Coordinates of C-alpha atoms in Angstrom, one line a residue:
M1 CA -0.1 0.0 0.0
W2 CA 2.8 2.4 0.8
R3 CA 4.3 2.0 -2.7
C4 CA 0.7 2.9 -4.1
L5 CA 0.9 6.1 -1.9
R6 CA 4.4 7.2 -2.6
N7 CA 3.4 9.9 -4.9
A8 CA 0.1 10.7 -3.0
P9 CA 0.0 14.0 -1.1
V10 CA 0.9 14.1 2.5
W11 CA -2.7 14.5 4.0
Q12 CA -3.5 10.9 2.3
K13 CA -0.4 9.3 3.7
N14 CA -1.3 10.6 7.2
L15 CA -4.8 9.5 6.8
W16 CA -4.1 5.9 6.0
A17 CA -1.3 5.6 8.5
C18 CA -3.8 7.1 11.1
A19 CA -6.6 4.6 10.0
I20 CA -4.2 1.8 10.3
V21 CA -3.3 2.8 13.8
A22 CA -7.0 3.4 14.8
F23 CA -7.6 -0.1 13.7
I24 CA -4.7 -1.5 15.9
V25 CA -5.7 0.6 18.8
S26 CA -9.4 -0.2 18.5
A27 CA -8.7 -3.8 18.2
G28 CA -6.8 -3.7 21.5
M29 CA -9.2 -1.5 23.4
S30 CA -12.5 -3.1 22.3
Q31 CA -11.1 -6.3 24.1
L32 CA -11.8 -4.5 27.4
A33 CA -15.5 -4.6 27.9
P34 CA -15.9 -8.3 27.6
L35 CA -12.7 -9.0 29.6
L36 CA -13.2 -6.6 32.6
P37 CA -15.7 -8.7 34.5
L38 CA -13.6 -11.7 34.2
Y39 CA -10.5 -9.7 35.2
I40 CA -12.4 -8.3 38.3
H41 CA -13.6 -11.7 39.4
E42 CA -9.9 -12.9 39.0
L43 CA -8.9 -9.9 41.2
G44 CA -10.9 -11.4 44.0
I45 CA -14.4 -10.0 43.6
E46 CA -16.8 -13.2 44.0
D47 CA -20.3 -12.0 44.1
L48 CA -21.8 -11.7 40.6
A49 CA -23.6 -8.3 41.6
E50 CA -20.4 -6.9 42.8
V51 CA -18.7 -7.8 39.6
A52 CA -21.3 -6.1 37.5
E53 CA -21.1 -3.1 39.6
W54 CA -17.2 -2.8 39.4
S55 CA -17.4 -3.6 35.8
G56 CA -19.5 -0.5 35.3
I57 CA -17.6 1.8 37.6
A58 CA -14.2 0.8 35.9
Y59 CA -15.5 0.8 32.3
G60 CA -17.4 4.2 32.7
C61 CA -14.7 6.2 34.8
N62 CA -12.6 6.3 31.8
F63 CA -15.1 8.4 29.8
V64 CA -15.6 10.9 32.8
T65 CA -11.8 11.8 32.9
L66 CA -11.8 11.8 29.0
A67 CA -14.6 14.3 29.0
L68 CA -12.9 16.7 31.6
I69 CA -9.4 16.6 30.4
S70 CA -9.7 16.5 26.6
P71 CA -10.0 20.3 26.2
L72 CA -6.8 20.6 27.9
W73 CA -5.0 18.4 25.4
G74 CA -6.7 20.2 22.6
A75 CA -5.3 23.6 23.8
L76 CA -1.7 22.2 24.0
A77 CA -2.2 20.6 20.6
D78 CA -3.0 24.2 19.2
A79 CA 0.0 25.3 20.9
Y80 CA 2.6 22.7 20.3
G81 CA 1.2 20.6 17.5
R82 CA -1.3 17.8 16.9
K83 CA 1.2 15.1 16.1
P84 CA 2.8 15.1 19.7
M85 CA -0.6 14.9 21.2
V86 CA -1.6 11.8 19.2
L87 CA 1.9 10.3 20.0
R88 CA 1.3 11.2 23.8
A89 CA -2.0 9.4 23.8
T90 CA -0.8 6.2 22.2
L91 CA 2.3 5.9 24.4
W92 CA 0.3 6.6 27.6
L93 CA -2.3 4.2 26.5
S94 CA 0.4 1.5 26.2
V95 CA 1.8 2.2 29.5
C96 CA -1.7 2.3 31.2
M97 CA -2.5 -1.2 29.7
C98 CA 0.8 -2.8 30.8
L99 CA 0.1 -1.5 34.2
M100 CA -3.4 -2.8 34.4
G101 CA -2.0 -6.2 33.7
M102 CA 0.1 -5.8 36.9
A103 CA -2.9 -4.7 39.1
Q104 CA -3.4 -6.6 42.4
N105 CA -6.8 -5.5 43.2
V106 CA -9.9 -3.8 41.9
Y107 CA -9.1 -0.4 43.3
Q108 CA -5.7 -0.3 41.3
L109 CA -7.5 -1.3 38.3
T110 CA -10.3 1.4 38.6
G111 CA -7.6 3.9 39.3
L112 CA -5.8 3.3 36.3
R113 CA -8.9 3.5 34.3
F114 CA -9.2 7.0 35.6
I115 CA -5.5 7.8 34.6
Q116 CA -6.0 6.3 31.2
G117 CA -9.0 8.6 30.5
A118 CA -7.0 11.6 31.7
L119 CA -3.6 10.8 29.7
S120 CA -4.7 9.0 26.7
G121 CA -7.7 9.9 24.6
F122 CA -6.4 8.7 21.2
Q123 CA -9.7 9.3 19.2
G124 CA -10.0 12.8 20.5
A125 CA -6.3 13.5 19.5
V126 CA -6.2 11.7 16.0
I127 CA -9.3 13.5 14.5
P128 CA -7.9 17.0 14.7
L129 CA -4.6 15.8 13.2
V130 CA -6.5 14.2 10.2
M131 CA -9.1 16.9 9.8
A132 CA -6.6 19.9 10.0
Q133 CA -4.7 18.7 6.8
T134 CA -7.5 17.2 4.9
P135 CA -8.9 19.4 2.0
E136 CA -12.4 20.4 3.0
E137 CA -14.1 18.7 -0.1
R138 CA -12.5 15.4 0.9
S139 CA -13.3 15.7 4.8
G140 CA -16.3 13.4 4.5
W141 CA -14.4 10.6 2.7
A142 CA -11.3 11.0 5.1
M143 CA -13.5 10.5 8.2
S144 CA -15.1 7.6 6.6
I145 CA -11.8 6.0 6.1
L146 CA -11.0 6.7 9.8
V147 CA -14.4 5.4 11.1
T148 CA -13.8 2.2 9.0
G149 CA -10.4 1.5 10.7
Q150 CA -12.0 2.2 14.1
V151 CA -15.0 0.0 13.6
S152 CA -13.1 -2.8 11.9
G153 CA -10.9 -3.1 14.8
A154 CA -13.8 -3.0 17.4
L155 CA -15.2 -5.8 15.5
V156 CA -11.8 -7.9 15.5
G157 CA -10.9 -7.2 19.0
P158 CA -13.4 -9.1 21.0
L159 CA -12.9 -12.3 19.0
L160 CA -9.2 -11.7 19.2
G161 CA -9.2 -11.0 22.9
G162 CA -11.4 -14.1 23.6
W163 CA -9.0 -16.2 21.6
I164 CA -5.8 -14.8 23.4
S165 CA -7.3 -14.9 26.6
Q166 CA -7.9 -18.7 26.3
L167 CA -4.4 -19.3 25.2
A168 CA -2.5 -17.0 27.4
G169 CA -4.7 -15.8 30.2
I170 CA -6.6 -12.5 30.9
R171 CA -3.9 -10.8 32.6
E172 CA -1.4 -11.5 29.8
N173 CA -3.9 -10.0 27.3
F174 CA -3.5 -6.5 29.0
F175 CA 0.2 -6.6 27.9
I176 CA -0.7 -7.4 24.5
M177 CA -3.1 -4.6 24.3
G178 CA -0.2 -2.3 25.6
A179 CA 1.8 -3.8 22.7
C180 CA -0.8 -2.9 20.1
A181 CA -0.9 0.7 21.4
L182 CA 3.0 0.9 21.3
A183 CA 2.8 -0.6 17.8
G184 CA 0.5 2.4 16.9
F185 CA 3.0 4.8 18.5
L186 CA 5.8 3.7 16.3
I187 CA 3.8 3.8 13.2
L188 CA 2.5 7.4 13.9
F189 CA 6.2 8.3 15.0
F190 CA 7.9 7.2 11.6
F191 CA 5.1 7.6 9.0
V192 CA 3.0 10.6 9.9
R193 CA 4.2 14.1 9.0
E194 CA 2.8 17.5 10.3
D195 CA 4.0 20.9 9.2
F196 CA 2.9 22.8 12.1
T197 CA 3.7 26.4 12.8
R198 CA 3.6 27.4 16.4
P199 CA 1.6 30.4 17.1
E200 CA 3.6 33.6 18.2
K201 CA 4.0 33.7 22.0
R202 CA 2.5 36.3 23.9
E203 CA 4.1 37.7 27.0
R204 CA 1.1 37.2 29.3
Q205 CA -1.7 35.1 28.2
S206 CA -4.7 34.7 30.4
W207 CA -6.3 31.3 31.2
K208 CA -9.1 32.2 28.8
E209 CA -6.6 33.0 25.9
R210 CA -4.7 30.0 26.5
Y211 CA -7.6 27.3 26.6
A212 CA -10.8 29.0 25.4
F213 CA -12.1 29.3 22.1
P214 CA -14.9 31.4 20.5
V215 CA -18.3 29.8 20.8
S216 CA -20.7 30.2 18.1
R217 CA -24.3 28.9 17.8
P218 CA -23.3 26.2 15.0
L219 CA -20.6 24.8 17.5
I220 CA -23.1 24.5 20.4
L221 CA -25.6 22.7 18.2
L222 CA -22.9 20.4 16.9
F223 CA -21.7 19.6 20.4
L224 CA -25.3 19.0 21.5
T225 CA -25.7 16.6 18.4
T226 CA -22.8 14.7 19.3
F227 CA -23.8 14.1 22.8
A228 CA -27.4 13.2 21.7
V229 CA -26.0 10.7 19.2
Q230 CA -23.9 8.9 21.5
F231 CA -26.4 9.0 24.3
A232 CA -29.1 7.5 21.8
L233 CA -26.7 4.8 20.4
M234 CA -25.1 3.8 23.6
S235 CA -28.1 3.5 25.7
I236 CA -29.1 0.6 23.6
A237 CA -25.8 -1.2 23.9
P238 CA -26.2 -2.4 27.6
V239 CA -29.5 -4.1 27.1
I240 CA -29.1 -5.9 23.9
T241 CA -27.9 -9.0 25.6
V242 CA -30.9 -8.6 28.2
Y243 CA -33.3 -8.1 25.1
V244 CA -32.1 -11.2 23.3
K245 CA -32.6 -13.4 26.6
H246 CA -36.2 -12.0 26.6
L247 CA -36.6 -13.1 23.1
V248 CA -35.3 -16.5 23.5
P249 CA -35.4 -17.4 27.1
E250 CA -34.7 -21.0 26.8
S251 CA -31.6 -20.7 24.3
E252 CA -28.2 -21.7 25.5
H253 CA -26.5 -19.4 22.9
V254 CA -27.6 -15.9 24.3
A255 CA -23.9 -14.8 24.4
L256 CA -23.2 -15.9 20.8
L257 CA -26.5 -14.4 19.5
A258 CA -25.8 -11.1 21.4
G259 CA -22.2 -11.0 19.9
G260 CA -23.8 -11.4 16.3
I261 CA -26.3 -8.8 16.8
F262 CA -23.6 -6.5 18.0
A263 CA -21.5 -7.3 15.0
A264 CA -24.3 -6.6 12.6
T265 CA -24.1 -2.9 13.5
G266 CA -20.3 -2.8 13.0
L267 CA -20.4 -4.8 9.7
A268 CA -22.9 -2.4 8.2
S269 CA -20.8 0.5 9.3
I270 CA -17.7 -0.9 7.6
L271 CA -19.7 -1.7 4.3
A272 CA -21.4 1.7 4.2
A273 CA -18.6 4.1 5.7
T274 CA -17.0 5.1 2.5
S275 CA -20.3 5.6 0.6
A276 CA -21.6 7.7 3.3
G277 CA -18.4 9.9 3.4
R278 CA -18.7 10.5 -0.3
C279 CA -22.3 11.4 0.2
V280 CA -21.3 14.0 2.9
D281 CA -18.8 15.4 0.5
R282 CA -21.1 15.6 -2.5
Q283 CA -24.5 16.5 -1.1
G284 CA -23.1 18.6 1.9
A285 CA -23.2 17.9 5.6
C286 CA -25.8 20.2 6.4
R287 CA -28.2 18.4 4.0
V288 CA -27.4 14.9 5.0
L289 CA -26.9 15.0 8.8
P290 CA -30.7 15.5 9.5
V291 CA -31.7 12.8 7.1
F292 CA -29.0 10.4 8.9
L293 CA -30.5 11.4 12.2
I294 CA -34.3 10.9 11.1
C295 CA -33.5 7.4 9.6
A296 CA -31.7 6.1 12.6
G297 CA -34.4 7.5 14.8
L298 CA -37.2 5.7 13.0
I299 CA -35.3 2.5 12.6
C300 CA -34.9 2.5 16.5
I301 CA -38.8 2.3 16.9
P302 CA -39.2 -1.3 15.1
H303 CA -36.8 -2.8 17.8
V304 CA -39.8 -2.7 20.3
F305 CA -41.7 -5.1 18.0
V306 CA -39.3 -7.9 16.9
R307 CA -40.2 -11.3 17.8
N308 CA -36.7 -13.2 17.4
P309 CA -33.0 -12.3 17.5
W310 CA -32.8 -12.5 13.7
E311 CA -35.4 -9.5 13.2
L312 CA -33.3 -7.7 15.9
G313 CA -30.2 -8.4 14.0
V314 CA -31.6 -7.0 10.6
L315 CA -32.7 -3.9 12.5
R316 CA -29.3 -3.4 14.0
F317 CA -27.8 -3.7 10.6
L318 CA -30.0 -1.1 9.1
L319 CA -29.1 1.1 12.2
G320 CA -25.6 0.8 11.4
L321 CA -26.3 2.0 7.7
A322 CA -28.3 4.8 8.8
S323 CA -25.7 6.0 11.7
V324 CA -22.6 5.7 10.1
G325 CA -22.5 9.1 8.2
I326 CA -23.5 11.2 11.4
L327 CA -20.2 11.6 13.0
P328 CA -18.4 12.3 9.7
A329 CA -20.9 15.0 8.8
I330 CA -20.6 16.6 12.4
N331 CA -16.7 16.8 12.0
C332 CA -17.0 18.2 8.5
L333 CA -19.3 20.8 9.9
L334 CA -17.0 21.6 12.9
K335 CA -14.0 22.0 10.4
R336 CA -16.2 24.4 8.4
H337 CA -17.1 26.6 11.4
T338 CA -13.7 26.7 13.3
P339 CA -10.8 28.9 12.9
P340 CA -7.6 27.1 12.2
E341 CA -5.9 28.3 15.3
Y342 CA -8.6 26.8 17.4
F343 CA -8.9 23.5 15.5
S344 CA -7.8 21.0 18.4
R345 CA -9.6 22.9 21.0
V346 CA -12.9 22.6 19.4
F347 CA -12.6 19.0 18.4
S348 CA -11.5 18.1 21.8
A349 CA -14.5 19.8 23.2
N350 CA -16.8 17.8 20.9
F351 CA -15.0 14.6 21.9
S352 CA -15.6 15.7 25.4
H353 CA -19.3 15.7 24.6
Q354 CA -19.1 12.4 23.0
S355 CA -17.4 10.9 25.9
L356 CA -20.3 12.1 28.1
G357 CA -22.9 11.0 25.8
I358 CA -21.5 7.4 25.8
F359 CA -21.1 7.6 29.8
V360 CA -24.5 8.9 30.5
G361 CA -26.2 6.9 27.8
S362 CA -24.8 3.5 28.9
L363 CA -25.7 4.6 32.5
L364 CA -29.2 5.7 32.0
G365 CA -30.0 2.8 29.4
G366 CA -29.4 0.2 32.0
H367 CA -31.6 2.2 34.5
V368 CA -34.4 2.8 32.3
A369 CA -34.6 -0.8 31.2
S370 CA -34.6 -1.8 35.1
W371 CA -37.4 0.9 36.0
F372 CA -39.6 0.6 32.8
G373 CA -38.6 -2.3 30.6
V374 CA -36.2 -2.8 27.7
E375 CA -38.6 -1.6 25.1
Y376 CA -38.6 2.1 26.7
V377 CA -34.8 2.2 26.2
F378 CA -35.5 1.9 22.1
Y379 CA -38.3 4.7 22.4
L380 CA -35.8 7.0 24.4
S381 CA -33.1 6.5 21.7
A382 CA -35.6 7.2 18.8
L383 CA -36.9 10.3 20.7
M384 CA -33.4 11.7 21.2
L385 CA -32.3 11.2 17.7
L386 CA -35.7 12.7 16.1
L387 CA -35.7 15.6 18.5
N388 CA -32.1 16.5 17.6
A389 CA -33.0 16.2 13.8
C390 CA -35.8 18.6 14.5
V391 CA -33.6 21.1 16.4
F392 CA -30.8 21.0 13.9
L393 CA -33.5 21.7 11.0
L394 CA -35.0 24.6 12.8
L395 CA -31.8 26.3 14.4
F396 CA -28.8 25.5 12.2
P397 CA -29.6 27.4 8.9
R398 CA -30.2 30.6 11.1
A399 CA -26.7 30.1 12.6
G400 CA -25.3 30.2 9.2
R401 CA -23.9 27.5 7.1

């Protein structure tokens, strides 16, 4: 592939290098969710309810610190360059994974997850690096390539993690995840080029001048859209397995069926990502974003009426097709409405909203299913997506395209 890219522009070489690293890192990190409960049990927590509680805490706390610290890393990226921030994220990710493999109790594991969120944040660092160098007319396509790498890794990771855990053990798997992140660090270090001009230093910069950015109505709407989309999609994730168990209570293959249904969404995203990116570039992000939101919201509703896992799998596949273009469209609009000197700060703020949406959605989805029933989680997701599309259509044109 590198021979084919020899005469390609620098931004394309950087894009493919970042997409490969996104695949490697995602393949490593996606092993965490299924392995955490098993690892927590191995660390001495015997009661299943406590295992579930600690798994939720250890998994979710990472997104809290990601949301809080990402704007700081964004400000440093605007001041010192975006490549150093991506290298920092991958290197710290490698270190944190290896330290988790040496954890002796659940408190150390949870503390390291907090630290991982504060010091890593690969996705929040790599998107500004790619978008800053990509021509605006190719931004949608570039984001679709990056998304394809991330989703592909997320599909491969759990399968690879289960296989490695069987062969080597759960603890050893954390060292392999650390090695994946280190491999990503080396690829970025040697193959990504960034021509970054540091802004002129001012003698006395206030905190606001150093870390803040001009906030406009389009940016606020895009931040809220990112939060709402992640909230809607992630609120469903914790209840899929429960829903499958409800559909086939006598089945002995609930875990396998749930895994296949999860994979259906990712497979659809891989198949449609490039086409969705080209659609964003050709039709315009402002036009296609509300269409994607409405389609995704409408597809959530029939989830309530499925009678077997196969129907659920088909709907999850369709949801993957409908939602794959949402984040590329949002990132294209962010680029359009952001001055170059604030690029990383704005994208990091958007990543904070994305992390908060994942955390709040995962947390609230489980509680809604517990209080009212699994079906109401799908109604909630549909409402969030459709309401967000209406708000975007009503307010964004007035904010200026």
